[in-house]
């Protein structure tokens, strides 16, 4: 685990990148939130972020997050950003405050059922595989209207917006294209279903500038803050 002063220096660099990208896109810096991704790092990573006012945390596995949440000293908002197997849906509802990686009809129904049983309304994002990357999960663009229609019909889910991961590709143009596609999709769905879909979770360490240019409202950053993963 990196020392706190390294984290602080990393955070300043990331904030500078965000500020520059917002300026280039003529957007206010407040329009983008930074989600620190603490997967594969000890729970101290969460405490570091919380100390600096970053109160939402991204984790990609249910079990790892659940363990950290039990011992974490900081009160933060836990967000699942990794693929969720439906047999872990119940645990995920118990562990996370929001699930960004909702990628199937089956999972939507299960999450609704477990949230209802827990007496809560669970915020979610629908993950879209905008780049049609065979190694990535997420609904295909053409399935998104049906997925959203179902999600909006489920009483114990609240759809905050959409999420995507750019395809693995060296070209940042490919990432930019995937992000623009998600924003256009959001605009269309928002009109069609008369619902806000405010959150656009897109952009990571390597492509945050492209994401902000395309309208991202939340960038998910791991390695630029914490160094490479163990
Ligand atoms: C790990 C991960 C991130 C952070 O990636 P970095 O490149 O380390 O910033 C963002 N989003 C998802 C879905 C991830 O799994």
Coordinates of C-alpha atoms and ligand atoms in Angstrom, one line a residue:
X1 CA 0.0 0.0 0.0
X2 CA 1.3 3.4 -0.9
X3 CA 1.9 6.0 1.9
X4 CA -0.7 8.7 2.4
X5 CA 1.5 11.5 1.0
X6 CA 1.9 9.6 -2.3
X7 CA -1.9 9.2 -2.4
X8 CA -2.3 12.9 -1.9
X9 CA 0.2 13.7 -4.7
X10 CA -1.6 11.3 -7.0
X11 CA -5.0 12.8 -6.1
X12 CA -3.7 16.3 -7.0
X13 CA -2.5 15.0 -10.4
X14 CA -5.9 13.4 -11.1
X15 CA -7.8 16.5 -10.0
X16 CA -5.6 18.6 -12.3
X17 CA -6.4 16.2 -15.2
X18 CA -10.1 16.6 -14.4
X19 CA -9.8 20.3 -14.2
X20 CA -8.0 20.6 -17.6
X21 CA -10.5 18.2 -19.3
X22 CA -13.4 20.1 -17.9
X23 CA -12.0 23.4 -19.1
X24 CA -11.3 22.0 -22.5
X25 CA -14.9 20.7 -22.7
X26 CA -16.3 24.0 -21.3
X27 CA -17.8 22.1 -18.3
X28 CA -17.8 23.0 -14.7
X29 CA -15.5 20.8 -12.5
X30 CA -18.4 20.1 -10.2
X31 CA -20.2 18.3 -13.0
X32 CA -17.8 15.3 -12.8
X33 CA -17.3 13.2 -9.7
X34 CA -14.3 11.1 -9.0
X35 CA -15.0 7.5 -7.8
X36 CA -11.8 6.0 -6.3
X37 CA -11.6 2.3 -7.2
X38 CA -10.0 0.4 -4.3
X39 CA -10.2 -3.2 -5.6
X40 CA -7.1 -5.2 -4.8
X41 CA -6.0 -2.6 -2.3
X42 CA -6.3 -2.8 1.5
X43 CA -9.1 -1.0 3.3
X44 CA -6.7 1.9 4.0
X45 CA -7.3 2.9 0.4
X46 CA -10.9 3.6 1.3
X47 CA -9.9 5.6 4.4
X48 CA -7.4 7.7 2.4
X49 CA -10.1 8.7 0.0
X50 CA -12.6 9.4 2.7
X51 CA -10.1 11.7 4.5
X52 CA -9.9 13.8 1.3
X53 CA -13.7 14.0 0.9
X54 CA -14.2 11.3 -1.6
X55 CA -17.1 9.5 -0.1
X56 CA -18.1 7.1 -2.8
X57 CA -16.0 4.1 -3.4
X58 CA -15.9 1.6 -6.3
X59 CA -15.2 -2.1 -5.8
X60 CA -15.5 -4.9 -8.4
X61 CA -16.2 -7.9 -6.2
X62 CA -18.9 -8.6 -3.7
X63 CA -16.8 -10.6 -1.2
X64 CA -13.9 -8.3 -1.1
X65 CA -16.1 -5.2 -0.6
X66 CA -18.2 -7.0 2.0
X67 CA -15.1 -7.8 4.1
X68 CA -13.8 -4.2 3.7
X69 CA -17.1 -2.7 4.6
X70 CA -17.2 -4.7 7.9
X71 CA -13.9 -3.3 9.0
X72 CA -13.8 0.1 7.4
X73 CA -13.6 3.1 9.8
X74 CA -15.0 5.6 7.3
X75 CA -18.6 5.9 6.4
X76 CA -18.7 5.8 2.6
X77 CA -21.1 4.9 -0.2
X78 CA -20.1 1.6 -1.7
X79 CA -20.6 1.1 -5.4
X80 CA -20.3 -2.2 -7.4
X81 CA -18.6 -1.7 -10.7
X82 CA -17.6 -5.3 -11.6
X83 CA -19.7 -8.0 -13.2
X84 CA -22.2 -9.6 -10.8
X85 CA -23.1 -13.2 -11.0
X86 CA -26.8 -13.6 -10.2
X87 CA -26.1 -16.1 -7.4
X88 CA -24.4 -13.3 -5.6
X89 CA -27.1 -10.8 -6.2
X90 CA -28.5 -11.2 -2.7
X91 CA -25.2 -10.5 -1.0
X92 CA -24.6 -7.6 -3.4
X93 CA -27.8 -6.0 -2.3
X94 CA -26.7 -6.3 1.3
X95 CA -23.2 -4.9 0.7
X96 CA -23.6 -2.1 -1.9
X97 CA -25.4 1.2 -1.9
X98 CA -25.5 1.3 -5.7
X99 CA -24.8 -1.3 -8.4
X100 CA -23.4 0.1 -11.6
X101 CA -22.8 -3.2 -13.4
X102 CA -26.3 -4.3 -14.1
X103 CA -26.0 -6.2 -17.3
X104 CA -28.9 -8.7 -17.7
X105 CA -32.7 -8.9 -17.4
X106 CA -32.3 -11.8 -15.0
X107 CA -30.1 -9.7 -12.8
X108 CA -32.6 -6.8 -12.8
X109 CA -35.4 -9.1 -11.6
X110 CA -33.2 -10.7 -8.9
X111 CA -31.9 -7.3 -7.6
X112 CA -35.5 -6.0 -7.5
X113 CA -36.6 -9.0 -5.5
X114 CA -33.8 -8.9 -3.0
X115 CA -34.0 -5.1 -2.6
X116 CA -37.8 -5.5 -2.0
X117 CA -37.1 -8.2 0.6
X118 CA -34.6 -5.9 2.3
X119 CA -37.2 -3.2 2.3
X120 CA -35.0 -0.8 0.3
X121 CA -35.0 0.9 -3.1
X122 CA -31.7 0.1 -4.7
X123 CA -30.0 2.7 -7.0
X124 CA -28.6 1.1 -10.1
X125 CA -26.9 2.0 -13.4
X126 CA -27.4 -0.1 -16.6
X127 CA -24.1 -1.2 -18.0
X128 CA -23.9 -1.0 -21.8
X129 CA -21.3 -2.7 -23.9
X130 CA -21.0 0.3 -26.3
X131 CA -17.9 -0.9 -28.0
X132 CA -19.3 -4.5 -28.5
X133 CA -16.1 -5.8 -26.9
X134 CA -16.5 -9.6 -26.6
X135 CA -14.5 -9.6 -23.4
X136 CA -16.8 -7.0 -21.7
X137 CA -20.2 -7.5 -20.1
X138 CA -23.1 -5.1 -20.5
X139 CA -26.3 -4.9 -22.5
X140 CA -25.8 -4.4 -26.3
X141 CA -27.0 -0.9 -27.4
X142 CA -30.0 -2.5 -29.2
X143 CA -31.1 -4.2 -26.0
X144 CA -31.0 -1.1 -23.9
X145 CA -34.6 0.1 -24.5
X146 CA -36.0 -3.2 -23.3
X147 CA -33.7 -3.3 -20.4
X148 CA -34.6 0.2 -19.3
X149 CA -38.3 -0.5 -19.8
X150 CA -38.0 -3.5 -17.4
X151 CA -35.9 -1.6 -14.9
X152 CA -38.3 1.3 -14.8
X153 CA -41.1 -1.1 -14.1
X154 CA -39.5 -2.6 -11.0
X155 CA -40.5 -0.9 -7.8
X156 CA -37.5 -1.6 -5.7
X157 CA -34.9 -0.3 -8.2
X158 CA -34.1 3.3 -9.0
X159 CA -32.3 3.8 -12.4
X160 CA -29.7 6.6 -11.9
X161 CA -28.1 6.4 -15.3
X162 CA -25.8 4.4 -17.5
X163 CA -22.3 2.9 -17.3
X164 CA -19.7 1.7 -19.8
X165 CA -16.2 0.5 -20.0
X166 CA -14.3 1.4 -23.2
X167 CA -13.1 -1.6 -25.3
X168 CA -9.5 -2.7 -24.8
X169 CA -7.8 -0.8 -27.5
X170 CA -4.7 1.3 -27.8
X171 CA -6.5 4.0 -29.6
X172 CA -8.1 6.7 -27.5
X173 CA -10.4 7.4 -30.5
X174 CA -12.0 4.0 -29.9
X175 CA -12.7 5.0 -26.3
X176 CA -14.0 8.4 -27.2
X177 CA -16.4 6.8 -29.7
X178 CA -17.7 4.4 -27.1
X179 CA -18.3 7.2 -24.6
X180 CA -20.0 9.4 -27.2
X181 CA -22.2 6.5 -28.1
X182 CA -23.2 6.1 -24.5
X183 CA -24.1 9.7 -24.1
X184 CA -26.2 9.7 -27.3
X185 CA -27.9 6.6 -26.2
X186 CA -28.7 8.2 -22.8
X187 CA -30.1 11.3 -24.5
X188 CA -32.3 9.1 -26.7
X189 CA -33.5 6.9 -23.9
X190 CA -34.1 9.8 -21.6
X191 CA -36.4 11.4 -24.2
X192 CA -38.1 8.2 -25.1
X193 CA -38.9 7.1 -21.5
X194 CA -39.2 10.6 -20.1
X195 CA -36.7 9.9 -17.3
X196 CA -33.5 11.8 -16.4
X197 CA -30.7 9.1 -16.4
X198 CA -28.4 11.7 -15.0
X199 CA -25.4 9.6 -14.2
X200 CA -23.0 8.7 -17.0
X201 CA -20.3 6.5 -15.4
X202 CA -17.5 6.3 -17.9
X203 CA -13.7 6.9 -18.0
X204 CA -10.8 5.3 -16.1
X205 CA -7.2 6.2 -15.6
X206 CA -6.2 5.9 -19.3
X207 CA -9.2 7.6 -20.9
X208 CA -10.7 10.1 -18.4
X209 CA -10.1 13.1 -20.8
X210 CA -12.1 11.4 -23.6
X211 CA -14.9 10.5 -21.1
X212 CA -15.2 14.0 -19.8
X213 CA -15.2 15.4 -23.3
X214 CA -18.1 13.1 -24.1
X215 CA -20.1 14.1 -21.1
X216 CA -19.1 11.7 -18.3
X217 CA -20.5 12.6 -14.9
X218 CA -18.4 10.1 -13.0
X219 CA -14.9 8.8 -13.7
X220 CA -13.8 5.6 -12.0
X221 CA -10.1 5.8 -11.1
X222 CA -7.9 3.1 -9.6
X223 CA -4.2 3.1 -10.7
X224 CA -3.7 6.8 -11.1
X225 CA -4.6 7.1 -7.4
X226 CA -3.2 4.0 -5.8
X227 CA -0.6 2.8 -8.2
X228 CA -0.8 -0.5 -10.0
X229 CA -2.8 -3.3 -8.4
X230 CA -1.2 -6.1 -6.4
Ligands
LIG1 C1 -10.6 -1.4 -12.1 C2 -11.7 -0.6 -12.8 C3 -11.6 0.7 -12.9 C4 -10.3 1.5 -12.6 O1 -9.3 1.3 -13.5 P1 -8.0 2.1 -13.6 O2 -7.5 2.0 -15.0 O3 -7.0 1.5 -12.6 O4 -8.3 3.5 -13.3 C5 -12.7 1.4 -13.5 N1 -13.8 0.8 -13.8 C6 -13.9 -0.6 -13.7 C7 -15.2 -1.2 -14.1 C8 -12.9 -1.3 -13.1 O5 -13.0 -2.6 -13.0

